[in-house]
Amino acid sequence: MGSFLFSAATERDVERAAPDFGAARLLISYFDAQAAGRRIKELLGNDEYEKRRPYIEAALRGEHVTFERPLSLNGRDRHLQIDYVPEFDCSRRVVGILALTQDITARKQKEARLESEALHDSLTGLANRQLLADRISLAIAHARRNRSAMAVLYLDLDGFKEINDTLGHDAGDSLLKRVGERLVAAVREVDTVARVGGDEFVIALWQVGGAGDAARVASKLVKAVSKPCDIAGRAVKITISAGVGMYPAHGKDAATLLRSADRALHAAKRVGKNAYRVFDGAPLASA
């Protein structure tokens, strides 16, 4: 579907009853030769016409209007950019509207893809650091308003380098994807799972009842990841260690919470890995 142009003229009765431009007839259409002579509202349908009415009214006042509209065409979703350009007579009176419609679906899809790539990890499709920081900030704001708690979990795979070196990078990538899938499956839809580099993951828990709730989630994640994975026809066992930082007890901003959770993660590593720890130190200073 490419661009198309139509011209519609107002009629005397329409001018007297303006802005009911929907009763105006289409004069010419380069998009659909059969459309000429049909009324605008008939072509658009009542619902679509009402959605476009503000733009039509603006064009009838002499304004050049540009807007975008989604459209379902033959079962496919399209996105259109529409320009309404008023036509004037020699007395500068609006006598019609020229409408140029362009199919910008490909452009919108590209924009959405680029936006997604800017906010997601290219390997796993999980949130990246930028999106994670936004989500943590939103969760903190929500918890502050509701006088509740939220949690940040910092996770690191145990012994991933050895697996990567032994089985190869392709197998390592497959394992990271599988781990990401297990983490997502183990938390709620409102929670955010991010890969922040290498074999490190961070999870923002939107709202929790307290440290006990966050600890139960951490335990669940450790168990979920420890189940063997079939990678390239081989049973691979991997474990994960996790650290928990709580808002507001362990930090009141994203950076401080991440540092608290990272400290707790290192404590879990020191006790033998395949474990979790909740941060037990004093709140860290905000960055």
CSV table of C-alpha atoms in Angstrom, one decimal:
chain,number,residue,atom,x,y,z
A,1,MET,CA,0.0,0.0,0.0
A,2,GLY,CA,1.7,3.2,-1.1
A,3,SER,CA,0.6,6.9,-1.0
A,4,PHE,CA,-2.7,8.1,-2.3
A,5,LEU,CA,-4.5,11.4,-2.8
A,6,PHE,CA,-8.1,12.4,-2.8
A,7,SER,CA,-10.0,15.7,-3.1
A,8,ALA,CA,-13.3,16.3,-1.5
A,9,ALA,CA,-15.5,19.4,-2.0
A,10,THR,CA,-17.9,20.9,0.4
A,11,GLU,CA,-21.5,21.3,-0.8
A,12,ARG,CA,-23.9,24.3,-0.1
A,13,ASP,CA,-25.9,22.4,2.5
A,14,VAL,CA,-22.8,21.1,4.1
A,15,GLU,CA,-21.4,24.6,4.3
A,16,ARG,CA,-24.5,25.8,6.0
A,17,ALA,CA,-24.3,22.8,8.4
A,18,ALA,CA,-20.6,22.8,8.8
A,19,PRO,CA,-18.6,21.1,10.2
A,20,ASP,CA,-20.5,18.0,8.9
A,21,PHE,CA,-18.0,17.4,6.2
A,22,GLY,CA,-18.9,13.7,6.3
A,23,ALA,CA,-21.7,14.5,3.9
A,24,ALA,CA,-19.3,15.9,1.3
A,25,ARG,CA,-18.7,13.8,-1.8
A,26,LEU,CA,-15.3,12.6,-2.9
A,27,LEU,CA,-14.4,14.2,-6.2
A,28,ILE,CA,-11.4,12.2,-7.2
A,29,SER,CA,-9.2,9.5,-5.7
A,30,TYR,CA,-6.0,8.2,-7.1
A,31,PHE,CA,-6.3,5.4,-4.6
A,32,ASP,CA,-9.7,4.0,-5.6
A,33,ALA,CA,-11.3,5.0,-8.9
A,34,GLN,CA,-14.6,3.6,-7.6
A,35,ALA,CA,-14.6,5.9,-4.7
A,36,ALA,CA,-15.4,9.1,-6.6
A,37,GLY,CA,-18.8,10.4,-5.8
A,38,ARG,CA,-19.2,8.6,-2.5
A,39,ARG,CA,-19.6,10.5,0.7
A,40,ILE,CA,-16.6,10.9,3.0
A,41,LYS,CA,-18.4,9.4,6.1
A,42,GLU,CA,-19.5,6.5,3.9
A,43,LEU,CA,-16.0,5.8,2.9
A,44,LEU,CA,-14.5,6.1,6.4
A,45,GLY,CA,-17.3,4.6,8.4
A,46,ASN,CA,-18.9,6.4,11.3
A,47,ASP,CA,-16.3,5.4,14.0
A,48,GLU,CA,-13.3,6.3,11.9
A,49,TYR,CA,-14.9,9.5,10.7
A,50,GLU,CA,-15.6,10.6,14.4
A,51,LYS,CA,-11.9,9.9,15.2
A,52,ARG,CA,-10.8,12.1,12.3
A,53,ARG,CA,-13.4,14.8,12.9
A,54,PRO,CA,-11.1,17.1,14.8
A,55,TYR,CA,-8.5,17.1,12.0
A,56,ILE,CA,-11.2,17.6,9.4
A,57,GLU,CA,-12.7,20.5,11.3
A,58,ALA,CA,-9.2,22.1,11.6
A,59,ALA,CA,-8.7,21.7,7.8
A,60,LEU,CA,-12.1,23.3,7.2
A,61,ARG,CA,-10.9,26.3,9.3
A,62,GLY,CA,-8.0,26.6,6.8
A,63,GLU,CA,-5.3,24.7,8.7
A,64,HIS,CA,-2.9,22.2,7.2
A,65,VAL,CA,-3.1,19.2,9.4
A,66,THR,CA,-0.8,16.1,9.7
A,67,PHE,CA,-1.6,13.1,11.9
A,68,GLU,CA,-1.1,9.3,12.1
A,69,ARG,CA,-3.7,6.6,12.3
A,70,PRO,CA,-3.4,2.7,12.6
A,71,LEU,CA,-5.4,0.7,10.1
A,72,SER,CA,-6.3,-2.9,9.7
A,73,LEU,CA,-6.3,-3.8,6.0
A,74,ASN,CA,-7.1,-7.3,4.7
A,75,GLY,CA,-6.2,-8.7,8.2
A,76,ARG,CA,-2.9,-6.8,8.3
A,77,ASP,CA,-2.1,-4.0,10.6
A,78,ARG,CA,-0.8,-0.9,8.8
A,79,HIS,CA,0.1,2.6,10.0
A,80,LEU,CA,-0.8,5.7,8.0
A,81,GLN,CA,0.4,9.3,7.9
A,82,ILE,CA,-2.4,11.6,6.7
A,83,ASP,CA,-2.2,15.2,5.6
A,84,TYR,CA,-5.4,17.3,5.2
A,85,VAL,CA,-4.7,20.4,3.1
A,86,PRO,CA,-7.5,23.0,2.7
A,87,GLU,CA,-8.5,24.1,-0.8
A,88,PHE,CA,-9.4,27.8,-1.1
A,89,ASP,CA,-11.3,29.8,-3.7
A,90,CYS,CA,-10.3,33.2,-4.9
A,91,SER,CA,-11.9,34.7,-1.8
A,92,ARG,CA,-9.8,32.6,0.5
A,93,ARG,CA,-12.9,30.6,1.4
A,94,VAL,CA,-12.4,26.9,2.1
A,95,VAL,CA,-14.1,24.9,-0.6
A,96,GLY,CA,-12.6,21.5,-0.1
A,97,ILE,CA,-9.9,19.4,1.3
A,98,LEU,CA,-7.0,17.6,-0.3
A,99,ALA,CA,-5.9,14.5,1.6
A,100,LEU,CA,-2.6,12.8,1.1
A,101,THR,CA,-2.2,9.4,2.8
A,102,GLN,CA,1.1,7.6,3.1
A,103,ASP,CA,1.7,4.1,4.3
A,104,ILE,CA,4.5,4.5,6.9
A,105,THR,CA,4.2,1.0,8.3
A,106,ALA,CA,7.8,0.1,7.4
A,107,ARG,CA,9.1,3.2,9.0
A,108,LYS,CA,7.2,2.6,12.2
A,109,GLN,CA,8.3,-1.0,12.4
A,110,LYS,CA,11.9,0.1,12.0
A,111,GLU,CA,11.5,2.8,14.7
A,112,ALA,CA,10.0,0.2,17.1
A,113,ARG,CA,12.8,-2.3,16.3
A,114,LEU,CA,15.5,0.3,16.9
A,115,GLU,CA,13.8,1.3,20.2
A,116,SER,CA,13.6,-2.3,21.3
A,117,GLU,CA,17.3,-2.9,20.4
A,118,ALA,CA,18.3,0.2,22.4
A,119,LEU,CA,16.6,-1.2,25.5
A,120,HIS,CA,17.1,-5.0,25.3
A,121,ASP,CA,20.1,-7.4,25.4
A,122,SER,CA,20.8,-8.6,21.8
A,123,LEU,CA,21.5,-12.2,22.9
A,124,THR,CA,18.7,-13.0,25.3
A,125,GLY,CA,16.1,-10.3,24.5
A,126,LEU,CA,16.0,-9.4,28.2
A,127,ALA,CA,16.1,-5.8,29.4
A,128,ASN,CA,19.5,-4.1,29.3
A,129,ARG,CA,21.1,-1.8,31.8
A,130,GLN,CA,19.3,1.3,30.5
A,131,LEU,CA,15.8,-0.3,30.7
A,132,LEU,CA,16.6,-1.9,34.0
A,133,ALA,CA,17.6,1.5,35.6
A,134,ASP,CA,14.3,2.9,34.4
A,135,ARG,CA,12.3,0.0,35.8
A,136,ILE,CA,14.1,0.1,39.2
A,137,SER,CA,13.4,3.9,39.4
A,138,LEU,CA,9.7,3.3,38.6
A,139,ALA,CA,9.5,0.5,41.2
A,140,ILE,CA,11.1,2.7,43.8
A,141,ALA,CA,8.7,5.6,43.0
A,142,HIS,CA,5.7,3.1,43.3
A,143,ALA,CA,7.0,1.8,46.6
A,144,ARG,CA,7.6,5.3,48.0
A,145,ARG,CA,4.0,6.4,47.1
A,146,ASN,CA,2.5,3.2,48.6
A,147,ARG,CA,4.9,3.1,51.6
A,148,SER,CA,5.8,-0.4,50.6
A,149,ALA,CA,9.0,-2.3,49.6
A,150,MET,CA,10.7,-3.4,46.4
A,151,ALA,CA,13.8,-5.5,45.9
A,152,VAL,CA,16.8,-5.8,43.6
A,153,LEU,CA,18.4,-9.2,43.0
A,154,TYR,CA,21.9,-9.4,41.6
A,155,LEU,CA,22.7,-12.9,40.1
A,156,ASP,CA,25.8,-14.4,38.7
A,157,LEU,CA,26.3,-17.9,37.2
A,158,ASP,CA,28.8,-20.2,39.0
A,159,GLY,CA,31.5,-21.7,36.8
A,160,PHE,CA,30.2,-20.3,33.5
A,161,LYS,CA,33.7,-19.6,32.2
A,162,GLU,CA,34.7,-23.3,32.5
A,163,ILE,CA,31.5,-24.3,30.6
A,164,ASN,CA,32.1,-21.7,28.0
A,165,ASP,CA,35.8,-22.7,27.5
A,166,THR,CA,34.9,-26.4,27.4
A,167,LEU,CA,31.8,-26.4,25.2
A,168,GLY,CA,32.5,-23.3,23.1
A,169,HIS,CA,30.9,-19.9,22.9
A,170,ASP,CA,27.8,-21.1,20.9
A,171,ALA,CA,27.0,-23.5,23.7
A,172,GLY,CA,27.7,-20.7,26.3
A,173,ASP,CA,25.3,-18.4,24.4
A,174,SER,CA,22.6,-21.1,24.4
A,175,LEU,CA,23.1,-21.6,28.1
A,176,LEU,CA,22.7,-17.9,28.8
A,177,LYS,CA,19.4,-17.8,26.8
A,178,ARG,CA,18.1,-20.8,28.7
A,179,VAL,CA,19.0,-19.3,32.1
A,180,GLY,CA,17.3,-16.1,31.0
A,181,GLU,CA,14.1,-18.0,30.1
A,182,ARG,CA,14.1,-19.8,33.5
A,183,LEU,CA,14.5,-16.5,35.4
A,184,VAL,CA,11.6,-14.9,33.5
A,185,ALA,CA,9.4,-18.0,34.2
A,186,ALA,CA,10.2,-17.8,37.9
A,187,VAL,CA,9.1,-14.3,38.5
A,188,ARG,CA,5.9,-12.2,37.9
A,189,GLU,CA,5.1,-10.3,34.7
A,190,VAL,CA,5.4,-7.0,36.6
A,191,ASP,CA,9.0,-7.9,37.5
A,192,THR,CA,12.0,-7.0,35.2
A,193,VAL,CA,14.7,-9.5,34.3
A,194,ALA,CA,17.8,-7.9,32.8
A,195,ARG,CA,21.2,-9.2,31.6
A,196,VAL,CA,23.8,-6.7,32.6
A,197,GLY,CA,26.9,-8.3,31.0
A,198,GLY,CA,28.6,-11.6,30.6
A,199,ASP,CA,26.9,-14.1,32.9
A,200,GLU,CA,25.4,-11.5,35.2
A,201,PHE,CA,21.6,-10.9,35.6
A,202,VAL,CA,19.6,-8.4,37.7
A,203,ILE,CA,15.9,-8.7,38.6
A,204,ALA,CA,13.8,-5.8,39.9
A,205,LEU,CA,10.9,-7.1,42.0
A,206,TRP,CA,8.1,-4.5,41.6
A,207,GLN,CA,6.7,-4.9,45.1
A,208,VAL,CA,7.3,-7.3,47.9
A,209,GLY,CA,6.1,-7.7,51.4
A,210,GLY,CA,9.6,-7.5,52.9
A,211,ALA,CA,13.0,-9.2,52.9
A,212,GLY,CA,11.3,-12.6,53.6
A,213,ASP,CA,9.4,-12.4,50.3
A,214,ALA,CA,12.5,-11.4,48.4
A,215,ALA,CA,14.5,-14.2,49.9
A,216,ARG,CA,11.8,-16.7,48.9
A,217,VAL,CA,12.1,-15.5,45.3
A,218,ALA,CA,15.9,-15.7,45.4
A,219,SER,CA,15.7,-19.3,46.7
A,220,LYS,CA,13.2,-20.1,43.9
A,221,LEU,CA,15.5,-18.7,41.3
A,222,VAL,CA,18.6,-20.6,42.6
A,223,LYS,CA,16.6,-23.9,42.4
A,224,ALA,CA,15.2,-23.1,39.0
A,225,VAL,CA,18.6,-22.4,37.4
A,226,SER,CA,20.3,-25.5,39.0
A,227,LYS,CA,18.2,-28.0,37.0
A,228,PRO,CA,20.3,-29.6,34.2
A,229,CYS,CA,20.0,-28.1,30.7
A,230,ASP,CA,20.3,-29.9,27.4
A,231,ILE,CA,22.9,-27.9,25.4
A,232,ALA,CA,24.0,-29.2,22.1
A,233,GLY,CA,23.0,-32.7,23.0
A,234,ARG,CA,24.8,-32.6,26.4
A,235,ALA,CA,23.3,-32.4,29.9
A,236,VAL,CA,24.9,-29.3,31.4
A,237,LYS,CA,24.5,-28.4,35.1
A,238,ILE,CA,24.9,-24.8,36.1
A,239,THR,CA,24.3,-23.0,39.3
A,240,ILE,CA,23.7,-19.4,40.2
A,241,SER,CA,24.4,-17.2,43.2
A,242,ALA,CA,22.2,-14.3,44.2
A,243,GLY,CA,22.3,-11.2,46.3
A,244,VAL,CA,19.3,-9.2,47.5
A,245,GLY,CA,19.0,-5.5,48.2
A,246,MET,CA,15.8,-4.1,49.7
A,247,TYR,CA,14.2,-0.7,49.3
A,248,PRO,CA,14.2,1.3,51.5
A,249,ALA,CA,16.3,-0.6,54.0
A,250,HIS,CA,19.4,-1.0,51.8
A,251,GLY,CA,19.2,2.0,49.5
A,252,LYS,CA,16.8,4.6,48.3
A,253,ASP,CA,18.0,4.9,44.7
A,254,ALA,CA,18.8,2.5,41.9
A,255,ALA,CA,22.6,2.8,42.1
A,256,THR,CA,22.7,2.2,45.9
A,257,LEU,CA,20.3,-0.8,45.7
A,258,LEU,CA,22.5,-2.3,43.0
A,259,ARG,CA,25.6,-1.9,45.1
A,260,SER,CA,23.8,-3.4,48.1
A,261,ALA,CA,22.6,-6.4,46.0
A,262,ASP,CA,26.1,-6.9,44.5
A,263,ARG,CA,27.7,-6.9,48.0
A,264,ALA,CA,25.2,-9.6,49.1
A,265,LEU,CA,26.0,-11.6,45.9
A,266,HIS,CA,29.7,-11.7,46.9
A,267,ALA,CA,28.7,-12.9,50.3
A,268,ALA,CA,26.7,-15.7,48.7
A,269,LYS,CA,29.8,-16.6,46.6
A,270,ARG,CA,32.0,-16.7,49.7
A,271,VAL,CA,29.8,-19.3,51.4
A,272,GLY,CA,30.1,-21.8,48.6
A,273,LYS,CA,28.0,-20.5,45.7
A,274,ASN,CA,24.6,-21.9,44.5
A,275,ALA,CA,23.1,-19.8,47.3
A,276,TYR,CA,21.6,-16.4,48.0
A,277,ARG,CA,22.2,-13.8,50.7
A,278,VAL,CA,20.3,-10.7,51.7
A,279,PHE,CA,22.4,-7.6,52.3
A,280,ASP,CA,23.0,-7.2,56.0
A,281,GLY,CA,25.2,-4.1,56.1
A,282,ALA,CA,24.3,-0.5,56.8
A,283,PRO,CA,22.6,1.4,54.0
A,284,LEU,CA,25.2,2.6,51.4
A,285,ALA,CA,25.6,6.2,50.6
A,286,SER,CA,23.7,7.4,47.5
A,287,ALA,CA,25.8,8.0,44.4
